[in-house]
Tab-separated table of C-alpha atoms in Angstrom:
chain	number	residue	atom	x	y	z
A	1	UNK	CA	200.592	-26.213	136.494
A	2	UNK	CA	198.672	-25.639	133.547
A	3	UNK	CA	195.129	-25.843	135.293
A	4	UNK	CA	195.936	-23.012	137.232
A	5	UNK	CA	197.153	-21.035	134.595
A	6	UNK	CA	194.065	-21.347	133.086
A	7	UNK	CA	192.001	-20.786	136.614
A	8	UNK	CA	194.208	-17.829	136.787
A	9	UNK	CA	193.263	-16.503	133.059
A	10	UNK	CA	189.209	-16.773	133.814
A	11	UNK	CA	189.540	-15.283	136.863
A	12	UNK	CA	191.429	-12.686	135.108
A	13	UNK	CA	188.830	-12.223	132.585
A	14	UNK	CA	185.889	-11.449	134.848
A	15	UNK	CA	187.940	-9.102	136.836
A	16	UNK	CA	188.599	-6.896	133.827
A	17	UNK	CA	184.972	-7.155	132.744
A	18	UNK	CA	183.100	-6.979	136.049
A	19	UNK	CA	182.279	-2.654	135.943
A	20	UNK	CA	181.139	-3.311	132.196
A	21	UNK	CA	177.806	-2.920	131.042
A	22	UNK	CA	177.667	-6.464	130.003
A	23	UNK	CA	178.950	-7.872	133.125
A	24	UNK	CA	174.862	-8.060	134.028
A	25	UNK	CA	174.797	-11.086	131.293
A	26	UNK	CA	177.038	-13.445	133.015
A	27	UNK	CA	175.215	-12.270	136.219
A	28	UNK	CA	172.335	-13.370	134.921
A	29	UNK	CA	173.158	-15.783	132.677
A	30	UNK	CA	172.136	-19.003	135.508
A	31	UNK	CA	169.946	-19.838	138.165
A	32	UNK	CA	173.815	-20.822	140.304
A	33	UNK	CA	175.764	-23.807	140.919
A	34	UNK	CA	176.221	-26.710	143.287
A	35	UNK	CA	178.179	-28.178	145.792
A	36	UNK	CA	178.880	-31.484	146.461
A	37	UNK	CA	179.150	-33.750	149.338
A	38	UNK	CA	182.393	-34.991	147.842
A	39	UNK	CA	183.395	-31.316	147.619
A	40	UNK	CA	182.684	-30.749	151.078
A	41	UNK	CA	184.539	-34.062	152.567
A	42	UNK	CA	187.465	-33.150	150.755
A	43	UNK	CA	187.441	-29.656	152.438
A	44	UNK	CA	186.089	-30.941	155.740
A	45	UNK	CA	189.764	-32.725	156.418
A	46	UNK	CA	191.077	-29.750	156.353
A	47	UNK	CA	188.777	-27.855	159.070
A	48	UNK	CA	188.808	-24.411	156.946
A	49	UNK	CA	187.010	-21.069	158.122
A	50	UNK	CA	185.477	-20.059	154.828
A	51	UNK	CA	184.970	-21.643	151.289
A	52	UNK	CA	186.629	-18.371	148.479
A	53	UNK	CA	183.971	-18.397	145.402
A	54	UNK	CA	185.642	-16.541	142.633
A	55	UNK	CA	183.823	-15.429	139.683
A	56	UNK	CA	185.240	-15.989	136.361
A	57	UNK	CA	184.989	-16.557	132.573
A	58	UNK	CA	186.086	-18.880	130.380
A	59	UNK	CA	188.019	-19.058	126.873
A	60	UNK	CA	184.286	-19.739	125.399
A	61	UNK	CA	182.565	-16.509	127.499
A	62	UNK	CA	181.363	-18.999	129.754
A	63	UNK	CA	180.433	-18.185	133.114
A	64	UNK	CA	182.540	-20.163	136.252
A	65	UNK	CA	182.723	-20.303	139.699
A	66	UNK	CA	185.518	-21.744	141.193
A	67	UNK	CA	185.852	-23.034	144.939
A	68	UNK	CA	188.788	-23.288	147.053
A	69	UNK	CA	189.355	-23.484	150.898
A	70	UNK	CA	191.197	-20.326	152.415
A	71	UNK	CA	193.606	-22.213	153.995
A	72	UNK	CA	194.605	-23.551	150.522
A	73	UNK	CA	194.530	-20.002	148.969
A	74	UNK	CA	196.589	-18.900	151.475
A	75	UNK	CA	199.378	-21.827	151.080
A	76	UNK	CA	198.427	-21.468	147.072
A	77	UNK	CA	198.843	-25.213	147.277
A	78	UNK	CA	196.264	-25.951	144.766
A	79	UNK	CA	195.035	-29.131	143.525
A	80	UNK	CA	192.460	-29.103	140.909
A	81	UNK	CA	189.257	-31.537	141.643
A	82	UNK	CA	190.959	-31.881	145.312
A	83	UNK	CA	190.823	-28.397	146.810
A	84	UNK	CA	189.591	-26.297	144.155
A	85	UNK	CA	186.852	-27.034	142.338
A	86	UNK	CA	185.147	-25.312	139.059
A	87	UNK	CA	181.360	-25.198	138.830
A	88	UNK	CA	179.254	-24.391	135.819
A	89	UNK	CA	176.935	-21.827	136.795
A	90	UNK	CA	173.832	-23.649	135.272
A	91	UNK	CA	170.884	-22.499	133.492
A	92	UNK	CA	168.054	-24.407	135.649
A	93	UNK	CA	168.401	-26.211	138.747
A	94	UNK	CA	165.803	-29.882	138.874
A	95	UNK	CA	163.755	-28.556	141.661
A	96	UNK	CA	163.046	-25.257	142.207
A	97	UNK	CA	162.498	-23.087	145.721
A	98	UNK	CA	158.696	-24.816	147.022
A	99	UNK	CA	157.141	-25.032	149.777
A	100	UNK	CA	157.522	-26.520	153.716
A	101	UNK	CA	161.003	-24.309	154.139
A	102	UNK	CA	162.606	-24.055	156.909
A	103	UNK	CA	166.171	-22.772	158.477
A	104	UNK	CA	169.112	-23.417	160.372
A	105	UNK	CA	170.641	-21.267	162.710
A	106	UNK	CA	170.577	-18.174	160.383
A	107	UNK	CA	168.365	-15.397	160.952
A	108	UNK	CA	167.398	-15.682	157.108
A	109	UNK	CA	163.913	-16.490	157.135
A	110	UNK	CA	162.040	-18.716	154.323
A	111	UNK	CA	159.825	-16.283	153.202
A	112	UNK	CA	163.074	-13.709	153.377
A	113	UNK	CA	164.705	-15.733	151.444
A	114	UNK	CA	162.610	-15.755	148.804
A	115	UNK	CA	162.372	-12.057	148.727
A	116	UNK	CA	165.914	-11.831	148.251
A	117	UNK	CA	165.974	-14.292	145.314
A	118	UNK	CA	162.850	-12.791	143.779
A	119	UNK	CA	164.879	-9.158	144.179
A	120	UNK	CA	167.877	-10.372	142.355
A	121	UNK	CA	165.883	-11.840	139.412
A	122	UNK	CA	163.595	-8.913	138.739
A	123	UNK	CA	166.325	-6.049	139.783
A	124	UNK	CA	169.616	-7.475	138.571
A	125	UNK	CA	169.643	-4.477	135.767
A	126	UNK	CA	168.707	-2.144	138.017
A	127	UNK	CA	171.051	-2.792	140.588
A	128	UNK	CA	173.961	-2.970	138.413
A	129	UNK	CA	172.762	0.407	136.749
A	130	UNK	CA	173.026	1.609	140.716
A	131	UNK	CA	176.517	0.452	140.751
A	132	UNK	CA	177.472	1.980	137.587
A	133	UNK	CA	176.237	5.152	138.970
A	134	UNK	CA	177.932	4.828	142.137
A	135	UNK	CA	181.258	4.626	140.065
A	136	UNK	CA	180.556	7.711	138.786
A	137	UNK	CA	181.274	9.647	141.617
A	138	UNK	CA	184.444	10.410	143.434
A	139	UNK	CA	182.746	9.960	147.077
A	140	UNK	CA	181.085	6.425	146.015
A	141	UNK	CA	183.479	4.788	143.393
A	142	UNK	CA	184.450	2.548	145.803
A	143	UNK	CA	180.925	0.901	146.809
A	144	UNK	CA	180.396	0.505	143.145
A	145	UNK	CA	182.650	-1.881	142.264
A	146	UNK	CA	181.542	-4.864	141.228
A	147	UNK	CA	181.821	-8.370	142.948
A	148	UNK	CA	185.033	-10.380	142.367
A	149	UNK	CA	185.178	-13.039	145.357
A	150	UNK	CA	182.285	-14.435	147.665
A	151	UNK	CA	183.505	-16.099	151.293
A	152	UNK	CA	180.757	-18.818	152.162
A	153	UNK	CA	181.544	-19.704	156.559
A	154	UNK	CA	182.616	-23.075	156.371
A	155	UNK	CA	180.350	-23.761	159.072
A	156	UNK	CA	177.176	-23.075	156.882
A	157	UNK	CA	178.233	-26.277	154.832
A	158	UNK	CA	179.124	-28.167	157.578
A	159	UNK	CA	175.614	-27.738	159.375
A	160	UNK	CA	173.924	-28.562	155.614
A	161	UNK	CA	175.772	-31.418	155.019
A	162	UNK	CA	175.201	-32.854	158.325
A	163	UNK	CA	172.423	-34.512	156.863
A	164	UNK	CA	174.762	-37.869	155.100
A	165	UNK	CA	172.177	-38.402	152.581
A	166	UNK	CA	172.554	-35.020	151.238
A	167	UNK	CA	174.223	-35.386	147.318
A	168	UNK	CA	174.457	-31.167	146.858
A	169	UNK	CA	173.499	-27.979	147.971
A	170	UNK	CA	172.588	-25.193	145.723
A	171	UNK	CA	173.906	-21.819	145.708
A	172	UNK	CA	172.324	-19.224	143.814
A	173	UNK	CA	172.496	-15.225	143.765
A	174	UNK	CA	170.560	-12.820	145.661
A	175	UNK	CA	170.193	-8.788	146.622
A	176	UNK	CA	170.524	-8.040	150.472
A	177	UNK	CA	169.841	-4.882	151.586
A	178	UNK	CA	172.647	-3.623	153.741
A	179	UNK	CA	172.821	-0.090	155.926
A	180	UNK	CA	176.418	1.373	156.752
A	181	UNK	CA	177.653	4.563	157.665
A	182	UNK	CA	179.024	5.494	154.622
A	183	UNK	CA	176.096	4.024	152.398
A	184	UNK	CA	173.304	2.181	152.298
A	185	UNK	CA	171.592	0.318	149.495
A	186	UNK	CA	171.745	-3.722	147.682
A	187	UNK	CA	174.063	-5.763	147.659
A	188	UNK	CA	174.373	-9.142	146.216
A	189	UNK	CA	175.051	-12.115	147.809
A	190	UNK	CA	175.037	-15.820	147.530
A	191	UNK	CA	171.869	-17.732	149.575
A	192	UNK	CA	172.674	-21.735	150.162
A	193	UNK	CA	169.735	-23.655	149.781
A	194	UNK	CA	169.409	-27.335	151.036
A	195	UNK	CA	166.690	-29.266	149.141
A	196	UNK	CA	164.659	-32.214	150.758
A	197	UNK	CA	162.163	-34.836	149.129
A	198	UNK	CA	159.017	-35.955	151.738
A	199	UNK	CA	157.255	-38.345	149.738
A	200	UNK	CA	155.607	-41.814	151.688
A	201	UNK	CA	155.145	-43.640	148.460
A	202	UNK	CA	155.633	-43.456	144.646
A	203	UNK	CA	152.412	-42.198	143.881
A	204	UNK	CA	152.211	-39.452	146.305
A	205	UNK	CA	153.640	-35.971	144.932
A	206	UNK	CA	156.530	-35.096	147.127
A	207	UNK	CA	156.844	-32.278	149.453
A	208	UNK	CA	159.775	-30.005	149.037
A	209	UNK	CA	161.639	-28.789	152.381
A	210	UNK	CA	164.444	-25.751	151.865
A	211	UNK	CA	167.289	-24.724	154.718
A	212	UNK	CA	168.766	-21.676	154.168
A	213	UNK	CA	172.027	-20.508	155.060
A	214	UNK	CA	172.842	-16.456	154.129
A	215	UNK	CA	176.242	-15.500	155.185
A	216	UNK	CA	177.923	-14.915	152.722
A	217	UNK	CA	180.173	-11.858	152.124
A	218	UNK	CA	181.302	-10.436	148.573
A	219	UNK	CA	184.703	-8.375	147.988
A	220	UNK	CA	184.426	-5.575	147.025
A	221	UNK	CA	182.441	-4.168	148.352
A	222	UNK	CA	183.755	-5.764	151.680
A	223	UNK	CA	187.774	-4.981	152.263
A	224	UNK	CA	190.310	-7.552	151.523
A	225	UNK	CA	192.927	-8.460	154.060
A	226	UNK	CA	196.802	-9.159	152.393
A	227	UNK	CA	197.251	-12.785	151.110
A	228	UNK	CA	193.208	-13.339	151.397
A	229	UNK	CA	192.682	-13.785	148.326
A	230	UNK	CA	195.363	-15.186	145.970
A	231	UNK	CA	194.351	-16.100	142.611
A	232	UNK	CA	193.065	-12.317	141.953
């Protein structure tokens, strides 16, 4: 299959890149990428646990997220447009994070939220000047390792989408601060956002309602478990 050749090659690409210096410029070279609600009825048949977000780079040095379902990844019975999907990880999105926010069953606040956007926009050097540091060191190599794969709970899309109007969700980078016992310190992460138009007639501006969903999980640093993650 020639398409997943390809997949496989970008994939590829960012993985050999990812602990570079420039690796910051695909990073940051977006405000993220969306979801469908065709991508998520096509996934929904198949009841998954988690959505796989791989990071990758094109033949052109363009940035590109693709999608896929775990159960798919683990059967590595790919279908391009069916199962997997590739997003462009785009410049601006329409409508940007306003006002009257609110949240699902996530302990990710609005005004948290926010933060964590606002950290990864002004830090996103910084931080991956942290990381290069960590990899300096025997004792912290490990935690600085840069991002290959996101998970995204299946659940979180399932709650968003719930809403049958709903044409996409937008997914966009962030910095969470996490604590462990080995280290503490940023790491990034991928907030959903659900955007909603309040408007009671065409001359009134509209209001802008966000839901937030947070739980996403990026490896490394996180372990990977054997045949999790198949098209690294």
């Amino acid at each position: 299959m020639e398409d997943l050749k390809i997949i496989r090659e970008n994939i590829s690409k960012w993985n050999s890149i990812r602990n570079e210096k420039n690796a910051i410029s695909y990073l940051t070279s977006g405000s993220g990428f969306l979801i469908t609600a065709e991508d998520f009825e096509n996934w929904d048949l198949l009841a998954p646990e988690f959505i796989n977000c791989y990071l990758a780079v094109n033949e052109n040095n363009d940035f590109k997220i693709y999608l896929v379902d775990n159960l798919t990844d683990q059967e590595q019975d790919y279908k391009l447009n069916e199962n997997i999907f590739e997003k462009n990880f785009q410049e601006y999105f329409d409508e940007s994070f306003l006002n009257q926010k609110g949240t699902i069953n996530s302990n990710l606040t609005p005004t948290e939220a926010d933060s964590r956007i606002a950290t990864w926009v002004l830090c996103a050097n910084a931080w991956v000047n942290h990381k290069q540091a960590l990899r300096q060191e025997e004792v912290t190599a490990e935690s600085g390792e840069m991002v290959q794969v996101f998970t995204l709970p299946f659940s979180d899309l399932r709650e968003l989408f719930s809403d049958k109007n709903l044409e996409s969700l937008k997914a966009t980078f962030a910095l969470k601060f996490e604590e462990t016992e080995a280290l503490s310190g940023y790491e990034i992460e991928i907030i959903l956002a659900k955007t909603e138009f309040q408007s009671k007639s065409l001359s009134e501006v509209s209001l802008v309602k966000e839901t937030f969903a947070d739980m996403s999980k990026g490896y490394p640093p996180s372990k990977t478990a054997i045949n999790q993650f198949n098209l690294l």
